[in-house]
PDB file of C-alpha atoms in Angstrom:
ATOM      1  CA  MET A   1       6.403  -7.047 -11.740  1.00 50.00           C
ATOM      2  CA  SER A   2       8.714  -7.010  -8.764  1.00 53.00           C
ATOM      3  CA  ILE A   3      12.010  -5.374  -7.933  1.00 56.00           C
ATOM      4  CA  ARG A   4      14.861  -7.563  -6.719  1.00 55.00           C
ATOM      5  CA  HIS A   5      17.283  -6.125  -4.181  1.00 53.00           C
ATOM      6  CA  PRO A   6      20.631  -7.614  -3.180  1.00 60.00           C
ATOM      7  CA  ALA A   7      20.632  -9.885  -0.140  1.00 58.00           C
ATOM      8  CA  VAL A   8      21.791  -8.566   3.219  1.00 58.00           C
ATOM      9  CA  ASP A   9      23.628 -11.049   5.476  1.00 58.00           C
ATOM     10  CA  ALA A  10      23.649 -10.705   9.250  1.00 66.00           C
ATOM     11  CA  GLY A  11      26.498 -12.806  10.638  1.00 62.00           C
ATOM     12  CA  ASN A  12      28.518 -15.371   8.753  1.00 64.00           C
ATOM     13  CA  PRO A  13      26.773 -17.799   6.402  1.00 59.00           C
ATOM     14  CA  SER A  14      27.117 -21.487   7.307  1.00 61.00           C
ATOM     15  CA  ASP A  15      29.331 -23.853   5.330  1.00 62.00           C
ATOM     16  CA  GLY A  16      27.780 -24.795   2.024  1.00 61.00           C
ATOM     17  CA  PHE A  17      25.522 -21.729   1.992  1.00 58.00           C
ATOM     18  CA  GLN A  18      24.333 -20.616  -1.439  1.00 63.00           C
ATOM     19  CA  GLU A  19      22.321 -17.552  -2.278  1.00 70.00           C
ATOM     20  CA  TRP A  20      18.560 -17.878  -2.556  1.00 74.00           C
ATOM     21  CA  GLU A  21      17.225 -18.151  -6.061  1.00 79.00           C
ATOM     22  CA  ILE A  22      13.724 -16.909  -6.693  1.00 81.00           C
ATOM     23  CA  ILE A  23      12.107 -18.307  -9.817  1.00 86.00           C
ATOM     24  CA  PRO A  24       8.748 -16.759 -10.717  1.00 87.00           C
ATOM     25  CA  VAL A  25       6.442 -19.354 -12.320  1.00 88.00           C
ATOM     26  CA  TYR A  26       3.217 -18.040 -13.819  1.00 87.00           C
ATOM     27  CA  PHE A  27       0.053 -20.121 -14.231  1.00 88.00           C
ATOM     28  CA  HIS A  28      -1.986 -17.712 -16.333  1.00 87.00           C
ATOM     29  CA  GLY A  29      -5.750 -18.116 -16.313  1.00 89.00           C
ATOM     30  CA  PHE A  30      -5.778 -20.056 -13.047  1.00 88.00           C
ATOM     31  CA  GLU A  31      -9.541 -19.655 -12.683  1.00 89.00           C
ATOM     32  CA  GLY A  32     -10.007 -21.512 -15.989  1.00 92.00           C
ATOM     33  CA  LEU A  33      -7.826 -24.515 -15.096  1.00 92.00           C
ATOM     34  CA  ASP A  34      -9.517 -27.875 -14.545  1.00 92.00           C
ATOM     35  CA  SER A  35     -10.455 -27.957 -10.866  1.00 92.00           C
ATOM     36  CA  SER A  36     -11.377 -31.647 -10.758  1.00 94.00           C
ATOM     37  CA  ARG A  37      -9.759 -33.316  -7.766  1.00 95.00           C
ATOM     38  CA  GLY A  38      -6.559 -35.167  -8.700  1.00 96.00           C
ATOM     39  CA  ASN A  39      -5.911 -33.294 -11.965  1.00 96.00           C
ATOM     40  CA  SER A  40      -2.617 -31.436 -12.165  1.00 96.00           C
ATOM     41  CA  VAL A  41      -0.972 -28.833 -14.366  1.00 94.00           C
ATOM     42  CA  GLU A  42       2.828 -28.636 -14.677  1.00 94.00           C
ATOM     43  CA  SER A  43       5.028 -25.710 -15.557  1.00 94.00           C
ATOM     44  CA  PRO A  44       7.648 -26.043 -18.256  1.00 95.00           C
ATOM     45  CA  GLU A  45      11.037 -27.151 -16.896  1.00 94.00           C
ATOM     46  CA  PHE A  46      13.257 -24.443 -15.443  1.00 92.00           C
ATOM     47  CA  THR A  47      16.807 -24.457 -14.083  1.00 92.00           C
ATOM     48  CA  CYS A  48      17.793 -23.636 -10.514  1.00 89.00           C
ATOM     49  CA  PHE A  49      21.111 -24.543  -8.832  1.00 87.00           C
ATOM     50  CA  GLY A  50      22.086 -26.528 -11.922  1.00 88.00           C
ATOM     51  CA  HIS A  51      19.056 -28.842 -11.682  1.00 92.00           C
ATOM     52  CA  GLN A  52      15.926 -29.066 -13.810  1.00 95.00           C
ATOM     53  CA  TRP A  53      12.632 -28.504 -11.996  1.00 94.00           C
ATOM     54  CA  ARG A  54       8.905 -28.290 -12.628  1.00 95.00           C
ATOM     55  CA  LEU A  55       6.194 -26.799 -10.482  1.00 93.00           C
ATOM     56  CA  ARG A  56       3.054 -28.964 -10.357  1.00 95.00           C
ATOM     57  CA  ILE A  57      -0.234 -27.550  -9.143  1.00 95.00           C
ATOM     58  CA  TYR A  58      -3.497 -29.309  -8.396  1.00 96.00           C
ATOM     59  CA  PRO A  59      -6.120 -26.561  -8.910  1.00 96.00           C
ATOM     60  CA  GLY A  60      -8.850 -28.752  -7.381  1.00 96.00           C
ATOM     61  CA  GLY A  61      -6.544 -30.479  -4.904  1.00 96.00           C
ATOM     62  CA  ARG A  62      -4.983 -33.920  -4.951  1.00 96.00           C
ATOM     63  CA  THR A  63      -7.122 -36.948  -4.230  1.00 95.00           C
ATOM     64  CA  ASP A  64      -5.965 -36.725  -0.574  1.00 96.00           C
ATOM     65  CA  SER A  65      -6.400 -32.923  -0.245  1.00 96.00           C
ATOM     66  CA  ASP A  66      -9.125 -31.326   1.847  1.00 96.00           C
ATOM     67  CA  ASP A  67     -12.153 -30.001  -0.074  1.00 96.00           C
ATOM     68  CA  GLY A  68     -11.547 -26.655  -1.770  1.00 95.00           C
ATOM     69  CA  MET A  69      -7.768 -26.765  -1.352  1.00 95.00           C
ATOM     70  CA  VAL A  70      -5.049 -26.329  -3.998  1.00 94.00           C
ATOM     71  CA  GLY A  71      -1.968 -28.563  -3.964  1.00 95.00           C
ATOM     72  CA  VAL A  72       1.488 -27.272  -4.971  1.00 94.00           C
ATOM     73  CA  TYR A  73       4.582 -29.436  -5.542  1.00 94.00           C
ATOM     74  CA  LEU A  74       8.174 -28.804  -6.573  1.00 93.00           C
ATOM     75  CA  CYS A  75       9.578 -31.627  -8.722  1.00 95.00           C
ATOM     76  CA  ASN A  76      13.267 -32.405  -9.327  1.00 96.00           C
ATOM     77  CA  MET A  77      13.460 -33.527 -12.966  1.00 96.00           C
ATOM     78  CA  SER A  78      17.255 -34.040 -12.865  1.00 95.00           C
ATOM     79  CA  GLU A  79      19.104 -37.335 -12.517  1.00 95.00           C
ATOM     80  CA  GLU A  80      20.976 -36.194  -9.386  1.00 94.00           C
ATOM     81  CA  THR A  81      19.900 -35.815  -5.767  1.00 94.00           C
ATOM     82  CA  ILE A  82      19.916 -32.302  -4.296  1.00 92.00           C
ATOM     83  CA  LYS A  83      19.135 -30.903  -0.847  1.00 90.00           C
ATOM     84  CA  VAL A  84      17.294 -27.571  -0.880  1.00 86.00           C
ATOM     85  CA  GLU A  85      15.267 -25.192   1.225  1.00 84.00           C
ATOM     86  CA  TYR A  86      12.182 -23.930  -0.580  1.00 86.00           C
ATOM     87  CA  GLY A  87       8.860 -22.203  -0.169  1.00 83.00           C
ATOM     88  CA  PHE A  88       5.886 -21.131  -2.266  1.00 84.00           C
ATOM     89  CA  THR A  89       4.116 -17.791  -2.563  1.00 84.00           C
ATOM     90  CA  VAL A  90       1.134 -16.935  -4.742  1.00 85.00           C
ATOM     91  CA  LYS A  91       0.604 -13.357  -5.863  1.00 83.00           C
ATOM     92  CA  LYS A  92      -2.191 -11.693  -7.796  1.00 79.00           C
ATOM     93  CA  THR A  93      -1.329  -9.832 -11.002  1.00 78.00           C
ATOM     94  CA  ASP A  94      -1.123  -6.602  -8.983  1.00 82.00           C
ATOM     95  CA  GLY A  95       1.695  -8.124  -6.879  1.00 80.00           C
ATOM     96  CA  ARG A  96      -0.465  -8.624  -3.785  1.00 80.00           C
ATOM     97  CA  GLU A  97       0.417 -11.835  -1.915  1.00 82.00           C
ATOM     98  CA  VAL A  98      -2.630 -14.045  -1.395  1.00 79.00           C
ATOM     99  CA  ALA A  99      -1.090 -17.327  -0.198  1.00 80.00           C
ATOM    100  CA  ASP A 100       2.229 -18.595   1.115  1.00 76.00           C
ATOM    101  CA  CYS A 101       3.739 -21.409   3.175  1.00 70.00           C
ATOM    102  CA  ASP A 102       2.693 -19.755   6.445  1.00 62.00           C
ATOM    103  CA  GLY A 103       6.144 -18.196   6.618  1.00 60.00           C
ATOM    104  CA  SER A 104       7.834 -21.589   6.805  1.00 63.00           C
ATOM    105  CA  ILE A 105      10.619 -22.836   4.594  1.00 73.00           C
ATOM    106  CA  THR A 106      10.842 -26.548   3.903  1.00 77.00           C
ATOM    107  CA  LYS A 107      14.168 -28.423   3.888  1.00 83.00           C
ATOM    108  CA  LYS A 108      14.066 -31.460   1.652  1.00 88.00           C
ATOM    109  CA  GLN A 109      16.416 -33.805  -0.120  1.00 91.00           C
ATOM    110  CA  PHE A 110      15.005 -34.449  -3.577  1.00 93.00           C
ATOM    111  CA  ALA A 111      15.928 -37.727  -5.239  1.00 95.00           C
ATOM    112  CA  PRO A 112      15.964 -37.829  -9.053  1.00 94.00           C
ATOM    113  CA  ASN A 113      12.450 -37.331 -10.440  1.00 92.00           C
ATOM    114  CA  ASP A 114      11.125 -36.718  -6.907  1.00 93.00           C
ATOM    115  CA  GLY A 115       8.423 -34.196  -5.995  1.00 93.00           C
ATOM    116  CA  TRP A 116       7.508 -32.667  -2.668  1.00 91.00           C
ATOM    117  CA  GLY A 117       5.061 -30.009  -1.591  1.00 91.00           C
ATOM    118  CA  ARG A 118       1.770 -29.301   0.133  1.00 91.00           C
ATOM    119  CA  LYS A 119      -1.492 -31.076  -0.592  1.00 94.00           C
ATOM    120  CA  ASN A 120      -3.412 -28.315   1.251  1.00 93.00           C
ATOM    121  CA  PHE A 121      -1.412 -25.268   0.208  1.00 89.00           C
ATOM    122  CA  ALA A 122      -4.244 -22.716   0.029  1.00 90.00           C
ATOM    123  CA  LYS A 123      -7.983 -22.380  -0.464  1.00 92.00           C
ATOM    124  CA  ARG A 124      -8.817 -22.177  -4.157  1.00 92.00           C
ATOM    125  CA  SER A 125     -11.230 -19.334  -3.364  1.00 90.00           C
ATOM    126  CA  ASP A 126      -8.305 -17.279  -1.941  1.00 87.00           C
ATOM    127  CA  ILE A 127      -6.238 -17.706  -5.084  1.00 84.00           C
TER     128      ILE A 127
END
């Protein structure tokens, strides 16, 4: 489990700024998921900023991923376009971070039913 603390702002937020929302999504039993290249597993839908989303993982990578890599994608399941900044972090059950987006946050405009992410997010052996 984790403890959430209130945000601290330095300076004035830009126009249109909204607070970050952190949505934990758990893929229990990751080591037992099908690791055949191109096979994906999706989370149930969840709500963030009034939109419906799914997280899609490719435990064995997408067909265009490098060998041994896991793909991770955020998918807008809503019928409206939204522009967001997002990132991914993977933690072990003890809370230890084992993979992230190299500290980078991605800005993306998601069309309805659009997905975007990283085909080479992390080595499967690290997760």
